[in-house]
Coordinates of N, CA, C and O in Angstrom, one line a residue:
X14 N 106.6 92.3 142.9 CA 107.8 93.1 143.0 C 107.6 94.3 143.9 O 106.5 94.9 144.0
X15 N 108.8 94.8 144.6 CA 108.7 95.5 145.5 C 108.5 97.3 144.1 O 108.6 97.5 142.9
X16 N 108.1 98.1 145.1 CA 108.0 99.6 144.4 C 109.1 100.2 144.0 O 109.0 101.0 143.1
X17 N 110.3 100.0 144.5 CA 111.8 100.3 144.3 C 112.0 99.3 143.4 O 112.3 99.9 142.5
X18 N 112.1 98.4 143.1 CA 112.0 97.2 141.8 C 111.3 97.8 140.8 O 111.8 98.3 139.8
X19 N 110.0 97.8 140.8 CA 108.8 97.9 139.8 C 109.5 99.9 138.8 O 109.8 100.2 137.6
X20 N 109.5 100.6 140.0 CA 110.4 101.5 139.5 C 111.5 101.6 138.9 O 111.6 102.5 138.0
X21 N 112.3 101.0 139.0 CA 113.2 100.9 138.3 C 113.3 99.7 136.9 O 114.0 99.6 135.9
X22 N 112.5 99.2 137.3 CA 111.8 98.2 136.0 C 111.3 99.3 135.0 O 111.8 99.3 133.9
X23 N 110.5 100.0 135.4 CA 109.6 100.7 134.5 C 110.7 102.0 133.7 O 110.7 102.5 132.6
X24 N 111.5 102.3 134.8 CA 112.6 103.3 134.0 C 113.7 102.4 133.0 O 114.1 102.7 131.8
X25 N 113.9 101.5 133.6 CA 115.0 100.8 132.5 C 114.3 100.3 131.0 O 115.1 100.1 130.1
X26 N 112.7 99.8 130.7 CA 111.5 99.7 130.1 C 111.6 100.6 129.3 O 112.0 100.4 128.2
X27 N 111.1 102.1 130.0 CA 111.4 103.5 129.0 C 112.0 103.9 128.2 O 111.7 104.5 127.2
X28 N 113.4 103.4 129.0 CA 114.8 103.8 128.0 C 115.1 102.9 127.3 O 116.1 103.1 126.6
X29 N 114.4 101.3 127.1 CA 115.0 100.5 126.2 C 114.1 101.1 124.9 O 114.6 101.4 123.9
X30 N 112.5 101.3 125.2 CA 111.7 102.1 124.3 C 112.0 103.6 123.4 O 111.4 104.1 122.5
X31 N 113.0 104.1 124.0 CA 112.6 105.6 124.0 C 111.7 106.5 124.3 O 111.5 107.5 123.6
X32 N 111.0 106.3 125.3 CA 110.1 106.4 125.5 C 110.1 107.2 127.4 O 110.6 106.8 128.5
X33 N 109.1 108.3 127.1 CA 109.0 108.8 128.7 C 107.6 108.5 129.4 O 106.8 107.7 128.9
X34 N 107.4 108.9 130.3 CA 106.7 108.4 131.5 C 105.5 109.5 130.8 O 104.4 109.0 130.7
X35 N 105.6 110.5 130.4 CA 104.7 111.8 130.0 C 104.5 110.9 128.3 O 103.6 111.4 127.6
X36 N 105.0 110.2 127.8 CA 104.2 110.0 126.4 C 103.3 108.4 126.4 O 102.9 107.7 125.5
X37 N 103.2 108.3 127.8 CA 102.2 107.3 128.1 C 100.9 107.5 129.0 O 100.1 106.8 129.6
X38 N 101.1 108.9 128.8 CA 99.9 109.6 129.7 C 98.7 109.7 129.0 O 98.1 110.8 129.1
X39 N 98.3 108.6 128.2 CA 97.4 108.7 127.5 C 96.5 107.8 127.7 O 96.7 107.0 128.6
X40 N 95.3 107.8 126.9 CA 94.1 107.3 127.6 C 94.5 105.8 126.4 O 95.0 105.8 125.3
X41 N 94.2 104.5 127.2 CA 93.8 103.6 126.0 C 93.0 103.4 125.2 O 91.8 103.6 125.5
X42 N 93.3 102.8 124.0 CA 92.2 102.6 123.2 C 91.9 100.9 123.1 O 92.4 100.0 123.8
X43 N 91.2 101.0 122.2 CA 90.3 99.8 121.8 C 91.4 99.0 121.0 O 91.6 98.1 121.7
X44 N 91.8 98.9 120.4 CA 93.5 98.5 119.6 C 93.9 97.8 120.4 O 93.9 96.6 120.2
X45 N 94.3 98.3 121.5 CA 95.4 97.8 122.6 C 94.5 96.8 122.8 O 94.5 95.8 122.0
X46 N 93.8 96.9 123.6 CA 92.5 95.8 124.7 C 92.8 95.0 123.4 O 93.6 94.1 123.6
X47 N 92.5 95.0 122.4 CA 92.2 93.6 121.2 C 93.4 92.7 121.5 O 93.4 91.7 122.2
X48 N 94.4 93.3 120.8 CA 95.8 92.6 121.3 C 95.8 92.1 122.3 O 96.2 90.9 122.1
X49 N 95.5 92.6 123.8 CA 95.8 92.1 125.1 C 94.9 91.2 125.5 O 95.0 90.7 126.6
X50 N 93.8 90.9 124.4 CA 92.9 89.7 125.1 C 93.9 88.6 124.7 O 94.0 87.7 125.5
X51 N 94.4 88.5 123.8 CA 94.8 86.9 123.8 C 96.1 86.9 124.2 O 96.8 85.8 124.1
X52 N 96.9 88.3 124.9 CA 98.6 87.9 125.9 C 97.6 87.7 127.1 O 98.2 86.7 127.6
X53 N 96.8 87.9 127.7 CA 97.0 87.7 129.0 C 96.6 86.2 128.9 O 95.7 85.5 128.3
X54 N 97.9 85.7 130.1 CA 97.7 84.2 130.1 C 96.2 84.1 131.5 O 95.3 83.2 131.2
X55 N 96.1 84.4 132.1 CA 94.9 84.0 133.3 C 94.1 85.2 133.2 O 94.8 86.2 133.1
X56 N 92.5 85.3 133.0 CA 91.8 86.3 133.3 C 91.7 86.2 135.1 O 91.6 87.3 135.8
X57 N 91.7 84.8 135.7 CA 91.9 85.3 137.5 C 93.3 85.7 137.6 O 93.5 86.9 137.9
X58 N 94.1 85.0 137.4 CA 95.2 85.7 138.0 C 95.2 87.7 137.6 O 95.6 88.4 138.5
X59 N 94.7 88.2 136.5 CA 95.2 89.6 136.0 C 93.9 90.2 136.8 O 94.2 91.2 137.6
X60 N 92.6 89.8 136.7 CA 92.0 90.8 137.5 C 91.9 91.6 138.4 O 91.4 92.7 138.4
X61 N 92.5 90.8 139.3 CA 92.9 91.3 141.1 C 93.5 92.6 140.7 O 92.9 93.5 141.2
X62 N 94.5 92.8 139.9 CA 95.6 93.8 139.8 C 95.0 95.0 139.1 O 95.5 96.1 139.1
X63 N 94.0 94.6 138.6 CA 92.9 95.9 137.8 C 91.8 96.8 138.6 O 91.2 97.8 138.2
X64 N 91.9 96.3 139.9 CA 91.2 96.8 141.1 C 89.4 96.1 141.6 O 88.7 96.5 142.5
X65 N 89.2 95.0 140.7 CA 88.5 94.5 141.1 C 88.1 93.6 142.2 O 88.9 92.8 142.6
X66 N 86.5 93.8 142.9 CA 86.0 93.3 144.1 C 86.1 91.6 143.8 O 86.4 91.0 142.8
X67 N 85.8 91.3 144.5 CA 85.5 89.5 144.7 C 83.9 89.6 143.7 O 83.8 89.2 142.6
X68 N 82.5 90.3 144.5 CA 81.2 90.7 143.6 C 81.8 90.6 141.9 O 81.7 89.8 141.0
X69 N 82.8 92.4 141.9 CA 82.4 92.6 140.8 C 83.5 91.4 139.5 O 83.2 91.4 138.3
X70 N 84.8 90.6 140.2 CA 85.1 89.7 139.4 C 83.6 88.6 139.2 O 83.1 88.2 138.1
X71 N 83.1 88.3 140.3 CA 81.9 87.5 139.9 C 80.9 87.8 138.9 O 80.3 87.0 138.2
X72 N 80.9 88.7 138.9 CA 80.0 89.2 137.6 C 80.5 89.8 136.5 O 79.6 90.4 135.9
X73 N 81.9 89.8 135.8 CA 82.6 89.6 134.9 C 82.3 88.0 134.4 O 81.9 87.6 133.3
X74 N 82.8 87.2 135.6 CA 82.6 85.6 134.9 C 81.2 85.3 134.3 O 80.9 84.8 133.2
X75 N 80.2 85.8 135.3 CA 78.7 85.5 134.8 C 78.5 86.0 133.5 O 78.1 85.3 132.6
X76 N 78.9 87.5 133.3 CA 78.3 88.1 132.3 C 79.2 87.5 130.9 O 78.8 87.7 129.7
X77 N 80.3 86.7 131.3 CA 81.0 86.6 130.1 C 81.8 85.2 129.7 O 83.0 85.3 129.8
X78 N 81.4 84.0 129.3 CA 81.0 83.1 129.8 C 82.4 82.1 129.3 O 82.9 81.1 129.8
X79 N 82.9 83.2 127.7 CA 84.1 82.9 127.2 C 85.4 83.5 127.6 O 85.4 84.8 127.6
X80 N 86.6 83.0 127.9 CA 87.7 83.7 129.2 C 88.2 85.1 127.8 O 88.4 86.2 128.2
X81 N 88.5 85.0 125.8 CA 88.9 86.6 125.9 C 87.7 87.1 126.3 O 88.1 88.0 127.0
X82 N 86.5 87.0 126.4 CA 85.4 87.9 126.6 C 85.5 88.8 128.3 O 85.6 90.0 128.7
X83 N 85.5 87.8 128.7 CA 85.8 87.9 130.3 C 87.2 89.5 130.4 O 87.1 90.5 131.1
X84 N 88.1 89.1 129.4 CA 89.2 89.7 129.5 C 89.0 91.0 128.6 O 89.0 92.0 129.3
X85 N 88.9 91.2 127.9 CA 88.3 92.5 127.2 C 87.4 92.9 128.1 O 87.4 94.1 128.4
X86 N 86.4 92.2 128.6 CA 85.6 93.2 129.5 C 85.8 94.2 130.4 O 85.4 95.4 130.5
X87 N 86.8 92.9 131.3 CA 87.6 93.1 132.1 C 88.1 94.9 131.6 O 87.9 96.0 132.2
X88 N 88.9 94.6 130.4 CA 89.7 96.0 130.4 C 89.1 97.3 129.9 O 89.5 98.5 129.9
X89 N 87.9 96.9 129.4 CA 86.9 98.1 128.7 C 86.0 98.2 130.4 O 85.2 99.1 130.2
X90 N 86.0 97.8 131.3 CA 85.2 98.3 132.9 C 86.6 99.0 133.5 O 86.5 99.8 134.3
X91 N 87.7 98.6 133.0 CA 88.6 99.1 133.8 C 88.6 100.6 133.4 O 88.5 101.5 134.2
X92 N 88.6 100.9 131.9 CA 88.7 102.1 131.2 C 87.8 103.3 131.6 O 88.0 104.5 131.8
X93 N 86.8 102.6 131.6 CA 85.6 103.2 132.3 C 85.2 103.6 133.2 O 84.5 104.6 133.3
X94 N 85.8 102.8 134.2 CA 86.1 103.4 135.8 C 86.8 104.9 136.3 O 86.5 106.0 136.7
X95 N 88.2 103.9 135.7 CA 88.9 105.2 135.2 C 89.5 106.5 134.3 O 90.4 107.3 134.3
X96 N 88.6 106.3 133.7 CA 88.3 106.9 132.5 C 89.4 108.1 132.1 O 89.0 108.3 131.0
X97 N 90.4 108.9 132.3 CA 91.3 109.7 131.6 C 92.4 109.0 132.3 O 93.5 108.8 131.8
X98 N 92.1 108.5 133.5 CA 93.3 107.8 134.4 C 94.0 106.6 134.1 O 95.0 106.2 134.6
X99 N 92.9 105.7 132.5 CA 93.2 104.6 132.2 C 94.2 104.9 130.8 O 93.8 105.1 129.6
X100 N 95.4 105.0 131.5 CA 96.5 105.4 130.8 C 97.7 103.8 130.1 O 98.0 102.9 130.8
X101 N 98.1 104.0 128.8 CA 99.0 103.5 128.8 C 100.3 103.4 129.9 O 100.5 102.2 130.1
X102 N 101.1 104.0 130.7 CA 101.5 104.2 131.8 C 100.6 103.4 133.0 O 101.2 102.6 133.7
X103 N 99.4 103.6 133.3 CA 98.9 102.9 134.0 C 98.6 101.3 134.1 O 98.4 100.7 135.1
X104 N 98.7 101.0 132.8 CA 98.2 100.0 132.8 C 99.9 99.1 132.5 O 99.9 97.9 132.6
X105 N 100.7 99.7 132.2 CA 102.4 99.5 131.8 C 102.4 98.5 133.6 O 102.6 97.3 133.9
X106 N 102.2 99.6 134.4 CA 102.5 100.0 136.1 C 101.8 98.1 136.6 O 102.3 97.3 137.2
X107 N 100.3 98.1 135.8 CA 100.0 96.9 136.7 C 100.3 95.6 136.2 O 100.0 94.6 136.8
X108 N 101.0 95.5 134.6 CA 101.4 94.5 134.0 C 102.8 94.2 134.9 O 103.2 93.1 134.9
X109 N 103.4 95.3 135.6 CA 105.2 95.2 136.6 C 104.7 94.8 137.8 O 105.4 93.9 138.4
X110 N 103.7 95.1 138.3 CA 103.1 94.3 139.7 C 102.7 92.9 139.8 O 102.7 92.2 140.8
X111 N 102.0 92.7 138.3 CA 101.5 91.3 138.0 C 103.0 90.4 137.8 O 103.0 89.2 138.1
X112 N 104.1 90.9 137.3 CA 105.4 90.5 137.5 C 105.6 89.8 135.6 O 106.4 89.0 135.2
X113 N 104.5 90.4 135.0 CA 104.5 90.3 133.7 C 105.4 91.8 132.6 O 105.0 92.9 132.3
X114 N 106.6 91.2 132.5 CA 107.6 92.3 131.8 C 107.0 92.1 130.7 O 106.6 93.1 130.1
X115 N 106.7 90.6 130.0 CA 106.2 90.7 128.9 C 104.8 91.6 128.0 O 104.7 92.0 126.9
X116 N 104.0 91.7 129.1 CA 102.7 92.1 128.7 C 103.1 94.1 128.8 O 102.6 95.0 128.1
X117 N 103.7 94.1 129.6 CA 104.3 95.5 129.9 C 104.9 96.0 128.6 O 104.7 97.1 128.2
X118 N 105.5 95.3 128.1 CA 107.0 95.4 127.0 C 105.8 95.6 125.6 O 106.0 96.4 124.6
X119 N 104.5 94.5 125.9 CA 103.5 94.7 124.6 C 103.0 95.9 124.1 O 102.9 96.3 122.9
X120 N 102.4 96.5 125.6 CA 101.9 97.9 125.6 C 103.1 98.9 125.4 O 102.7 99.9 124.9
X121 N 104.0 98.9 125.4 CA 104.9 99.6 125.1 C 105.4 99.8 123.8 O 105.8 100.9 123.2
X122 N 105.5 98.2 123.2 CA 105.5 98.3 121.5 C 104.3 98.7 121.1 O 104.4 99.0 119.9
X123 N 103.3 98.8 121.5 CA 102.3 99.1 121.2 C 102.4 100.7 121.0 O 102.1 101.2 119.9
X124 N 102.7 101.3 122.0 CA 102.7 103.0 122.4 C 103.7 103.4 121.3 O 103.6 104.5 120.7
X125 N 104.4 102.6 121.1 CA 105.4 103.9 120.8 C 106.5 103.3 119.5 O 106.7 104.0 118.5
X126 N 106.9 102.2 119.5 CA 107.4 101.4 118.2 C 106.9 101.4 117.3 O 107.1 102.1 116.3
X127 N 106.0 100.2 117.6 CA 105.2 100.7 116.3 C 103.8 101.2 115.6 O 103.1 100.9 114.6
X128 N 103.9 102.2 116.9 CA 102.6 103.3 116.6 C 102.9 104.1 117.2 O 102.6 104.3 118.3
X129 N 104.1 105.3 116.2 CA 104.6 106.3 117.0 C 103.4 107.3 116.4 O 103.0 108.1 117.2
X130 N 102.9 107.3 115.4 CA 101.9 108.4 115.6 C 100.6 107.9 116.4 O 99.6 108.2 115.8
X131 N 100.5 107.5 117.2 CA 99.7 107.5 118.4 C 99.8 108.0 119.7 O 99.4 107.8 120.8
X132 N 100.6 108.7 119.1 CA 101.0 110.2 120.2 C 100.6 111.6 119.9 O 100.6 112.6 120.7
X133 N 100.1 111.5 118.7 CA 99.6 112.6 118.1 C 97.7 112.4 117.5 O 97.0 113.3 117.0
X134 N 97.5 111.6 117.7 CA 95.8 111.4 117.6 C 95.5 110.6 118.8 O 96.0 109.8 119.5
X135 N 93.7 111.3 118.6 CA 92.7 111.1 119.8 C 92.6 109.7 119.9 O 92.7 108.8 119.0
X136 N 92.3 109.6 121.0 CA 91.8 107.9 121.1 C 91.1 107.4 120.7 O 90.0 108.1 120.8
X137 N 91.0 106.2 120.2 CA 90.2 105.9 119.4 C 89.4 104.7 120.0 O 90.0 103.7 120.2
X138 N 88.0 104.8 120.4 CA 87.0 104.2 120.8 C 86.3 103.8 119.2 O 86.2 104.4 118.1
X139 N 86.1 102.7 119.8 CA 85.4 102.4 118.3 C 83.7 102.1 118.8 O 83.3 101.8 119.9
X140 N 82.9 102.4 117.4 CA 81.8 101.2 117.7 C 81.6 100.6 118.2 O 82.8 100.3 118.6
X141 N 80.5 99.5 119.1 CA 80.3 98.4 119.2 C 79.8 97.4 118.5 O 79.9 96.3 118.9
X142 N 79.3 97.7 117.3 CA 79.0 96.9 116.0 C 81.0 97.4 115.8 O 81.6 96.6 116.6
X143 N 81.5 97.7 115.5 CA 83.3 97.6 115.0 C 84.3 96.5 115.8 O 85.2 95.7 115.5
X144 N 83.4 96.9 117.2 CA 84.2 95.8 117.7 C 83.7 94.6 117.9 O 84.4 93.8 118.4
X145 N 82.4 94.5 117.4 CA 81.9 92.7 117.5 C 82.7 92.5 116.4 O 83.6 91.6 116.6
X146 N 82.8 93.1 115.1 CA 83.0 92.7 113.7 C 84.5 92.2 114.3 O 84.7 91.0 114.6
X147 N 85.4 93.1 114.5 CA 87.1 92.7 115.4 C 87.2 91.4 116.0 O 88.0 90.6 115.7
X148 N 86.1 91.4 117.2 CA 86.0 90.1 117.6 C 86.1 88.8 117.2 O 86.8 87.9 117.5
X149 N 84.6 89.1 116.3 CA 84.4 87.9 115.5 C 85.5 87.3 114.8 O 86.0 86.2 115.0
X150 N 85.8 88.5 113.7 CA 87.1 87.8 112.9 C 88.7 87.4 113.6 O 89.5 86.8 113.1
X151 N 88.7 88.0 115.0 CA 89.7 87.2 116.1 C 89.6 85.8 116.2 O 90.4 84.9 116.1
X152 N 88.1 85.7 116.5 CA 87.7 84.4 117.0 C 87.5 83.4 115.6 O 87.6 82.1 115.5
X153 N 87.3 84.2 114.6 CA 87.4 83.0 113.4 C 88.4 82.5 113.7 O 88.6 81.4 114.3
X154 N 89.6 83.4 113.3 CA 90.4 82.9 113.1 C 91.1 82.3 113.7 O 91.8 81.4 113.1
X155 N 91.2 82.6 115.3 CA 91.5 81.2 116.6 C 91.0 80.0 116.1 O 91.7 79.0 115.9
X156 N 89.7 80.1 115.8 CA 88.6 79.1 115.3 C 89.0 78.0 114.4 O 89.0 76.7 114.6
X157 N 89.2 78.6 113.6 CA 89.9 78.0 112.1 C 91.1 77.0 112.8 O 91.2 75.8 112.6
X158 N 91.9 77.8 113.6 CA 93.3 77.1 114.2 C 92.9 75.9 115.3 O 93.7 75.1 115.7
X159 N 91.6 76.1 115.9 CA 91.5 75.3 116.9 C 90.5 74.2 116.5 O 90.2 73.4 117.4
X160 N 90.0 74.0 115.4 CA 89.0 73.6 114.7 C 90.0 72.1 114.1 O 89.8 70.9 114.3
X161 N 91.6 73.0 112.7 CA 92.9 71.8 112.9 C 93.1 70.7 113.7 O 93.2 69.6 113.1
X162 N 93.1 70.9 115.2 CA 93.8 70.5 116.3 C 92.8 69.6 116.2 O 93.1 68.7 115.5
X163 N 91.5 69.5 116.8 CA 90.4 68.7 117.6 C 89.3 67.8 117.0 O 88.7 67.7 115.9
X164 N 89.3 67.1 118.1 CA 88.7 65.6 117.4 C 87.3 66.1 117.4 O 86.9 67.1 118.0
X165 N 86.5 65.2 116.6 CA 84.8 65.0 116.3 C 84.4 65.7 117.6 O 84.1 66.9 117.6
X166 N 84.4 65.0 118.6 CA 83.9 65.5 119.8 C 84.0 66.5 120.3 O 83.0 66.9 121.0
X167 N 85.2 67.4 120.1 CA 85.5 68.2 120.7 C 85.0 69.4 119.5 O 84.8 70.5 120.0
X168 N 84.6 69.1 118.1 CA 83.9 70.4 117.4 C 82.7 70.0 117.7 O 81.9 70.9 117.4
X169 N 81.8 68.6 118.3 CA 80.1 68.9 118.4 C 80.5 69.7 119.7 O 79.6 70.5 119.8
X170 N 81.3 69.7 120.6 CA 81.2 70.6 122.0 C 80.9 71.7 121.9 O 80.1 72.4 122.7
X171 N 82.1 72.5 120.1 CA 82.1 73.6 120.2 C 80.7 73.8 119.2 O 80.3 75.0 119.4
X172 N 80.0 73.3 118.5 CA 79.0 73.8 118.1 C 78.0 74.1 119.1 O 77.5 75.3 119.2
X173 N 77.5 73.2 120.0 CA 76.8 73.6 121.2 C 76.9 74.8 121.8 O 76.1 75.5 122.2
X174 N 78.6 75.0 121.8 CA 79.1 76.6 122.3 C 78.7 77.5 121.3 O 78.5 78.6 121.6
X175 N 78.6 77.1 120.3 CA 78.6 78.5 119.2 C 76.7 78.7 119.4 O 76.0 79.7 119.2
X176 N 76.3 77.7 119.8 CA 74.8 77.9 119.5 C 74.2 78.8 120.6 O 73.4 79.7 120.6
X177 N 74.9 78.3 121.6 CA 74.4 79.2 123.1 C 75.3 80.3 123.2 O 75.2 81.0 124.2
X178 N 76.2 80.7 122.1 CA 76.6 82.2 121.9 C 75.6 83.0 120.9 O 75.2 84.2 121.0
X179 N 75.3 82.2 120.2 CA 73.9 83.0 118.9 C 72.8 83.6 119.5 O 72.2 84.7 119.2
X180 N 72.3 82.4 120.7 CA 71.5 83.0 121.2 C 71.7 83.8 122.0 O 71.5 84.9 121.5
X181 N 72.2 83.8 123.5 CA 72.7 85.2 124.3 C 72.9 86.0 123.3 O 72.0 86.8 123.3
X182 N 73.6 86.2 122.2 CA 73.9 87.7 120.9 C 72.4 87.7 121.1 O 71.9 88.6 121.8
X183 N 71.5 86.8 120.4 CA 70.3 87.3 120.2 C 69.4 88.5 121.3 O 69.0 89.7 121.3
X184 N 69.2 87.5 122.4 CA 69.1 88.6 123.4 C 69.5 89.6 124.0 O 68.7 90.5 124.3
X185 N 70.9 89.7 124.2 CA 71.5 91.0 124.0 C 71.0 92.0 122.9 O 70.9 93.2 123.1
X186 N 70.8 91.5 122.0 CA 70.3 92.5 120.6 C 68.9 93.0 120.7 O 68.3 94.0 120.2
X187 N 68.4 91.7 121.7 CA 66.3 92.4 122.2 C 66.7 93.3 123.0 O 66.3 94.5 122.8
X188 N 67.7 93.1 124.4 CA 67.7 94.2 124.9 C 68.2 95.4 124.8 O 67.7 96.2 125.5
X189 N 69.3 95.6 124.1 CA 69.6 96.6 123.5 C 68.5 97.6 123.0 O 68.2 98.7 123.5
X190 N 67.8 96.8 121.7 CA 66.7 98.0 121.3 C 65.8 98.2 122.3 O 65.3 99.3 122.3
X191 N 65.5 97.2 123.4 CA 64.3 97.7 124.3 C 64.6 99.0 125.2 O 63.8 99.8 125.6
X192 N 66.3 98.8 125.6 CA 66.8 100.1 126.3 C 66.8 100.9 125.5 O 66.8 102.0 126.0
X193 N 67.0 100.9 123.7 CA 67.1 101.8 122.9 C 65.9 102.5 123.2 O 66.0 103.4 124.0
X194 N 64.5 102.2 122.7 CA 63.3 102.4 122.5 C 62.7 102.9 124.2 O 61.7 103.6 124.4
X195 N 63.5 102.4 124.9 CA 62.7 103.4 126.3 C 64.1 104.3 126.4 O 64.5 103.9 127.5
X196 N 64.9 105.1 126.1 CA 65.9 105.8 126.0 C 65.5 106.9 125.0 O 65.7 108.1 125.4
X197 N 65.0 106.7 124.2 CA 63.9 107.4 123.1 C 62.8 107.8 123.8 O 62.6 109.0 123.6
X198 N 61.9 107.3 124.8 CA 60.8 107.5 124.5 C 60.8 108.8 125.9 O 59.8 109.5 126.0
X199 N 61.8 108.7 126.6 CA 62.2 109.7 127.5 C 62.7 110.9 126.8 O 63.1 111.9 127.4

């Protein structure tokens, strides 16, 4: 969409919300990203629009092997980058360029419908042990639903998957403490 479109997208957006351009000048939290791993329909198609290199989308795929993973990553490097700049508003702006009103319209119910006091408290970064726990019980429960659907074969697939997720966790968890333990010893 052209900038004279997307603008006027995003003003007519506001006013269906109630909502101003200054009460989305806020940083995102960890809430949102949960929700938006499972709207966004393509982690390639949405990356590009997050300001990612050709490298550094390559090493989002490497590091994350399952696509919400890929996609929460995705949005917790974006946060990070831009860190006070990673605005509800901001992120409103690249859901209207990706030509997705829907994902736009989410963060929006999200801001302000129905979480009008999230205008009034700090952002909330959670844990990383909070958000595995979040994860996980996401993914149960996909799990549970996709587990219904699929024949014999397609759950020994996914056990093989769950098994080569246990372990990468495992290792991630050696190295964690090992960065913990030389992070200490400095």
């Amino acid at each position: 969409p052209s900038v004279k479109n997307m603008s006027s997208e995003l003003t007519s957006l506001l006013k269906r919300y109630n909502l101003s351009e200054s009460d989305l000048k806020i940083q995102c939290e960890d809430e949102l990203f949960l929700t938006l791993m499972s709207k966004i329909p393509s982690f390639e198609a949405a990356v590009p629009y997050f300001g990612f290199t050709p490298p550094e989308i390559d090493e989002l795929q490497m590091d994350n092997q399952k696509v919400n993973s890929r996609k929460i990553s995705m949005l917790w490097k974006w946060r990070s980058r831009n860190g006070s700049g990673a605005t509800y508003l901001a992120i409103v702006k690249i859901f209207l360029k990706m030509g997705s009103q829907e994902l736009a319209e989410i963060v929006l119910k999200h801001t302000g419908a129905s979480n009008p006091s999230l205008m009034k408290k700090p952002v909330q970064v959670w844990s990383s042990q909070c958000l595995d726990e979040r994860i996980m019980k996401l993914s149960k429960q996909t799990e549970i639903e996709v587990t219904k659907k699929t024949s014999l074969s397609e759950q020994s697939e996914m056990e093989k998957l769950k098994t080569e997720m246990r372990l990468k966790d495992e290792k991630l968890k050696q190295l964690e403490k090992q960065v913990s333990s030389l992070t200490s010893e400095q």
